[in-house]
CSV table of C-alpha atoms in Angstrom, one decimal:
chain,number,residue,atom,x,y,z
F,1,UNK,CA,35.6,108.8,-3.0
F,2,UNK,CA,38.9,107.8,-1.5
F,3,UNK,CA,39.0,108.9,2.3
F,4,UNK,CA,41.6,111.7,1.5
F,5,UNK,CA,39.5,113.1,-1.1
F,6,UNK,CA,36.5,113.0,1.6
F,7,UNK,CA,38.1,114.6,4.0
F,8,UNK,CA,40.1,117.3,2.3
F,9,UNK,CA,36.8,118.6,0.7
F,10,UNK,CA,34.9,118.7,4.2
F,11,UNK,CA,38.3,120.8,5.9
F,12,UNK,CA,38.2,123.2,2.0
F,13,UNK,CA,34.9,123.3,2.9
F,14,UNK,CA,34.9,124.0,7.1
F,15,UNK,CA,38.2,126.7,5.7
F,16,UNK,CA,35.4,128.8,3.3
F,17,UNK,CA,32.7,128.7,5.4
F,18,UNK,CA,35.1,130.3,8.0
F,19,UNK,CA,36.4,132.6,5.6
F,20,UNK,CA,32.7,134.7,6.4
F,21,UNK,CA,32.2,136.3,9.0
F,22,UNK,CA,28.4,135.5,10.9
F,23,UNK,CA,26.1,136.6,10.2
F,24,UNK,CA,24.8,138.5,13.3
F,25,UNK,CA,21.1,137.3,15.1
F,26,UNK,CA,19.9,140.9,14.6
F,27,UNK,CA,21.4,141.2,10.9
F,28,UNK,CA,18.7,138.0,10.4
F,29,UNK,CA,15.8,139.6,11.6
F,30,UNK,CA,16.3,143.1,11.3
F,31,UNK,CA,15.9,143.1,7.8
F,32,UNK,CA,15.4,140.7,4.3
F,33,UNK,CA,15.6,143.4,2.5
F,34,UNK,CA,18.7,144.7,0.6
F,35,UNK,CA,19.7,148.9,-0.7
F,36,UNK,CA,21.8,148.0,-3.4
F,37,UNK,CA,23.5,152.0,-4.6
F,38,UNK,CA,24.2,152.2,-7.6
F,39,UNK,CA,25.7,155.3,-9.8
F,40,UNK,CA,21.8,156.3,-10.9
F,41,UNK,CA,20.4,155.2,-7.4
F,42,UNK,CA,19.3,152.6,-5.1
F,43,UNK,CA,17.7,149.6,-6.0
F,44,UNK,CA,15.9,148.1,-3.5
F,45,UNK,CA,16.0,143.8,-2.9
F,46,UNK,CA,12.9,141.8,-0.7
F,47,UNK,CA,15.2,138.7,0.3
F,48,UNK,CA,12.8,135.9,0.8
F,49,UNK,CA,14.5,133.6,3.5
F,50,UNK,CA,11.0,131.7,3.6
F,51,UNK,CA,12.0,130.2,0.6
F,52,UNK,CA,15.8,130.1,0.2
F,53,UNK,CA,17.2,130.5,3.6
F,54,UNK,CA,21.2,129.4,2.6
F,55,UNK,CA,21.0,131.4,-0.3
F,56,UNK,CA,19.8,134.3,1.6
F,57,UNK,CA,22.4,133.9,4.7
F,58,UNK,CA,25.3,133.7,2.0
F,59,UNK,CA,24.0,136.8,0.3
F,60,UNK,CA,24.0,138.5,3.8
F,61,UNK,CA,27.1,137.3,5.2
F,62,UNK,CA,28.8,138.9,2.2
F,63,UNK,CA,27.1,142.2,2.4
F,64,UNK,CA,28.0,142.6,5.8
F,65,UNK,CA,31.6,141.5,4.6
F,66,UNK,CA,31.3,144.6,2.4
F,67,UNK,CA,32.4,142.0,-0.6
F,68,UNK,CA,29.8,143.6,-3.3
F,69,UNK,CA,30.8,147.1,-2.6
F,70,UNK,CA,32.4,148.0,-5.8
F,71,UNK,CA,31.8,145.0,-7.8
F,72,UNK,CA,30.7,145.1,-11.2
F,73,UNK,CA,27.6,143.8,-13.5
F,74,UNK,CA,29.8,141.7,-16.1
F,75,UNK,CA,27.3,139.5,-17.6
F,76,UNK,CA,24.0,141.9,-18.6
F,77,UNK,CA,21.7,140.7,-21.2
F,78,UNK,CA,18.8,142.9,-22.8
F,79,UNK,CA,15.5,141.9,-21.7
F,80,UNK,CA,17.1,138.4,-19.8
F,81,UNK,CA,19.2,139.3,-16.9
F,82,UNK,CA,21.9,141.4,-15.3
F,83,UNK,CA,24.9,139.6,-12.9
F,84,UNK,CA,27.3,140.5,-10.7
F,85,UNK,CA,29.6,138.7,-8.2
F,86,UNK,CA,32.3,137.8,-9.6
F,87,UNK,CA,34.8,140.6,-8.4
F,88,UNK,CA,37.0,142.2,-11.2
F,89,UNK,CA,40.0,142.7,-8.6
F,90,UNK,CA,41.1,140.7,-5.5
F,91,UNK,CA,39.2,141.1,-2.2
F,92,UNK,CA,39.3,140.0,1.7
F,93,UNK,CA,37.4,137.0,0.4
F,94,UNK,CA,38.5,134.6,-2.3
F,95,UNK,CA,35.0,133.7,-4.1
F,96,UNK,CA,36.0,130.4,-5.4
F,97,UNK,CA,37.1,129.0,-1.2
F,98,UNK,CA,33.4,129.2,-0.7
F,99,UNK,CA,31.5,126.2,-0.3
F,100,UNK,CA,28.8,126.2,-2.9
F,101,UNK,CA,25.5,125.6,-1.6
F,102,UNK,CA,23.3,122.6,-2.9
F,103,UNK,CA,19.8,124.5,-4.9
F,104,UNK,CA,16.9,125.9,-3.3
F,105,UNK,CA,14.2,125.7,-5.9
F,106,UNK,CA,10.7,126.9,-5.5
F,107,UNK,CA,7.7,127.6,-7.6
F,108,UNK,CA,8.2,131.2,-8.1
F,109,UNK,CA,8.3,132.4,-11.5
F,110,UNK,CA,11.8,134.2,-13.2
F,111,UNK,CA,9.9,137.3,-14.3
F,112,UNK,CA,11.2,141.1,-14.8
F,113,UNK,CA,12.7,141.9,-11.1
F,114,UNK,CA,13.5,138.1,-9.9
F,115,UNK,CA,16.7,137.5,-8.2
F,116,UNK,CA,18.8,134.7,-8.7
F,117,UNK,CA,21.3,132.1,-7.7
F,118,UNK,CA,24.1,132.0,-10.7
F,119,UNK,CA,25.1,128.8,-11.0
F,120,UNK,CA,27.4,126.2,-13.2
F,121,UNK,CA,26.1,123.7,-15.0
F,122,UNK,CA,25.7,121.6,-11.7
F,123,UNK,CA,22.7,122.7,-10.0
F,124,UNK,CA,24.0,123.2,-6.2
F,125,UNK,CA,27.0,125.0,-7.2
F,126,UNK,CA,25.9,128.7,-6.6
F,127,UNK,CA,28.0,130.1,-4.1
F,128,UNK,CA,28.5,134.3,-4.9
F,129,UNK,CA,27.0,135.5,-8.0
F,130,UNK,CA,23.3,136.4,-8.2
F,131,UNK,CA,21.3,137.9,-11.4
F,132,UNK,CA,18.4,139.9,-12.3
F,133,UNK,CA,16.0,139.2,-14.7
F,134,UNK,CA,15.1,141.9,-16.8
F,135,UNK,CA,12.1,140.2,-18.6
F,136,UNK,CA,10.2,136.9,-18.2
F,137,UNK,CA,12.4,133.5,-18.4
F,138,UNK,CA,10.4,130.9,-18.1
F,139,UNK,CA,13.3,128.2,-18.3
F,140,UNK,CA,15.2,129.4,-15.7
F,141,UNK,CA,12.2,128.4,-13.3
F,142,UNK,CA,12.5,125.7,-10.9
F,143,UNK,CA,15.6,125.2,-12.3
F,144,UNK,CA,17.4,127.9,-10.8
F,145,UNK,CA,17.0,129.6,-6.7
F,146,UNK,CA,14.9,132.0,-6.4
F,147,UNK,CA,16.1,134.2,-3.7
F,148,UNK,CA,14.3,137.9,-3.9
F,149,UNK,CA,12.6,140.0,-5.7
F,150,UNK,CA,13.6,143.9,-7.0
F,151,UNK,CA,11.0,146.1,-5.2
F,152,UNK,CA,12.0,149.4,-6.0
F,153,UNK,CA,14.8,151.3,-8.8
F,154,UNK,CA,14.1,148.6,-11.7
F,155,UNK,CA,14.3,151.4,-13.7
F,156,UNK,CA,18.4,151.7,-13.0
F,157,UNK,CA,18.9,148.1,-13.7
F,158,UNK,CA,17.3,148.6,-17.4
F,159,UNK,CA,19.7,151.0,-17.8
F,160,UNK,CA,22.8,149.4,-16.8
F,161,UNK,CA,24.9,148.7,-19.9
F,162,UNK,CA,24.3,145.3,-22.1
F,163,UNK,CA,27.0,143.4,-23.0
F,164,UNK,CA,27.6,141.1,-26.4
F,165,UNK,CA,24.4,139.3,-27.7
F,166,UNK,CA,26.1,135.8,-27.2
F,167,UNK,CA,27.6,135.8,-23.7
F,168,UNK,CA,26.9,139.5,-22.1
F,169,UNK,CA,30.5,140.3,-21.0
F,170,UNK,CA,30.8,143.9,-20.5
F,171,UNK,CA,33.5,145.3,-21.5
F,172,UNK,CA,33.2,148.6,-19.2
F,173,UNK,CA,30.9,147.2,-16.5
F,174,UNK,CA,29.0,149.5,-14.1
F,175,UNK,CA,29.5,148.7,-10.5
F,176,UNK,CA,27.6,148.6,-7.4
F,177,UNK,CA,29.0,151.4,-5.3
F,178,UNK,CA,27.9,149.8,-1.9
F,179,UNK,CA,25.3,146.7,-1.3
F,180,UNK,CA,23.8,147.2,3.0
F,181,UNK,CA,20.7,145.0,4.6
F,182,UNK,CA,18.4,148.3,5.1
F,183,UNK,CA,18.0,149.4,8.1
F,184,UNK,CA,15.1,148.0,10.0
F,185,UNK,CA,13.3,152.1,9.7
F,186,UNK,CA,12.8,151.0,5.8
F,187,UNK,CA,11.7,147.6,6.7
F,188,UNK,CA,8.2,148.6,8.8
F,189,UNK,CA,7.8,151.6,6.2
F,190,UNK,CA,8.1,148.8,3.6
F,191,UNK,CA,5.6,146.2,5.6
F,192,UNK,CA,3.2,149.1,6.4
F,193,UNK,CA,3.3,150.4,2.3
């Protein structure tokens, strides 16, 4: 790799990192629980900071920037997964300028309700899109980063409009109304259950 390409690549990584707001220490310690509001109700997601710290940090930063508000579930495949994170319109954050993340593979299986990071064919290319599996997907195990698990509202994910059989592309996708870090209260209530 020549020096110009290396320096240019390094600068673009820095620029992409500067686009995201810094995550407050309070937010990092306060909650590993997300509340995703859909038209049909709330889906709760527990994030696994211990297994995928860089991916979870990225998701939290994007959540705090309200990146996912109004985001479509643009790919939904029956008995497989529902994927979001590709905006319909331009947002304050250009997702194509975000630095990609190195994979954080674990031994957790991709079963119903597992939340994983979407990526290209290259294992270290995840940036902003995530998916929720609606069925067991063994071939994803240890090939995609697991970053969380749905803890409530999985039936709402099941109700999302399915896309084409081949690509999962949805013509009239349902949107995430809001995605937020859960208040401390909610985290304590979940822990006590």
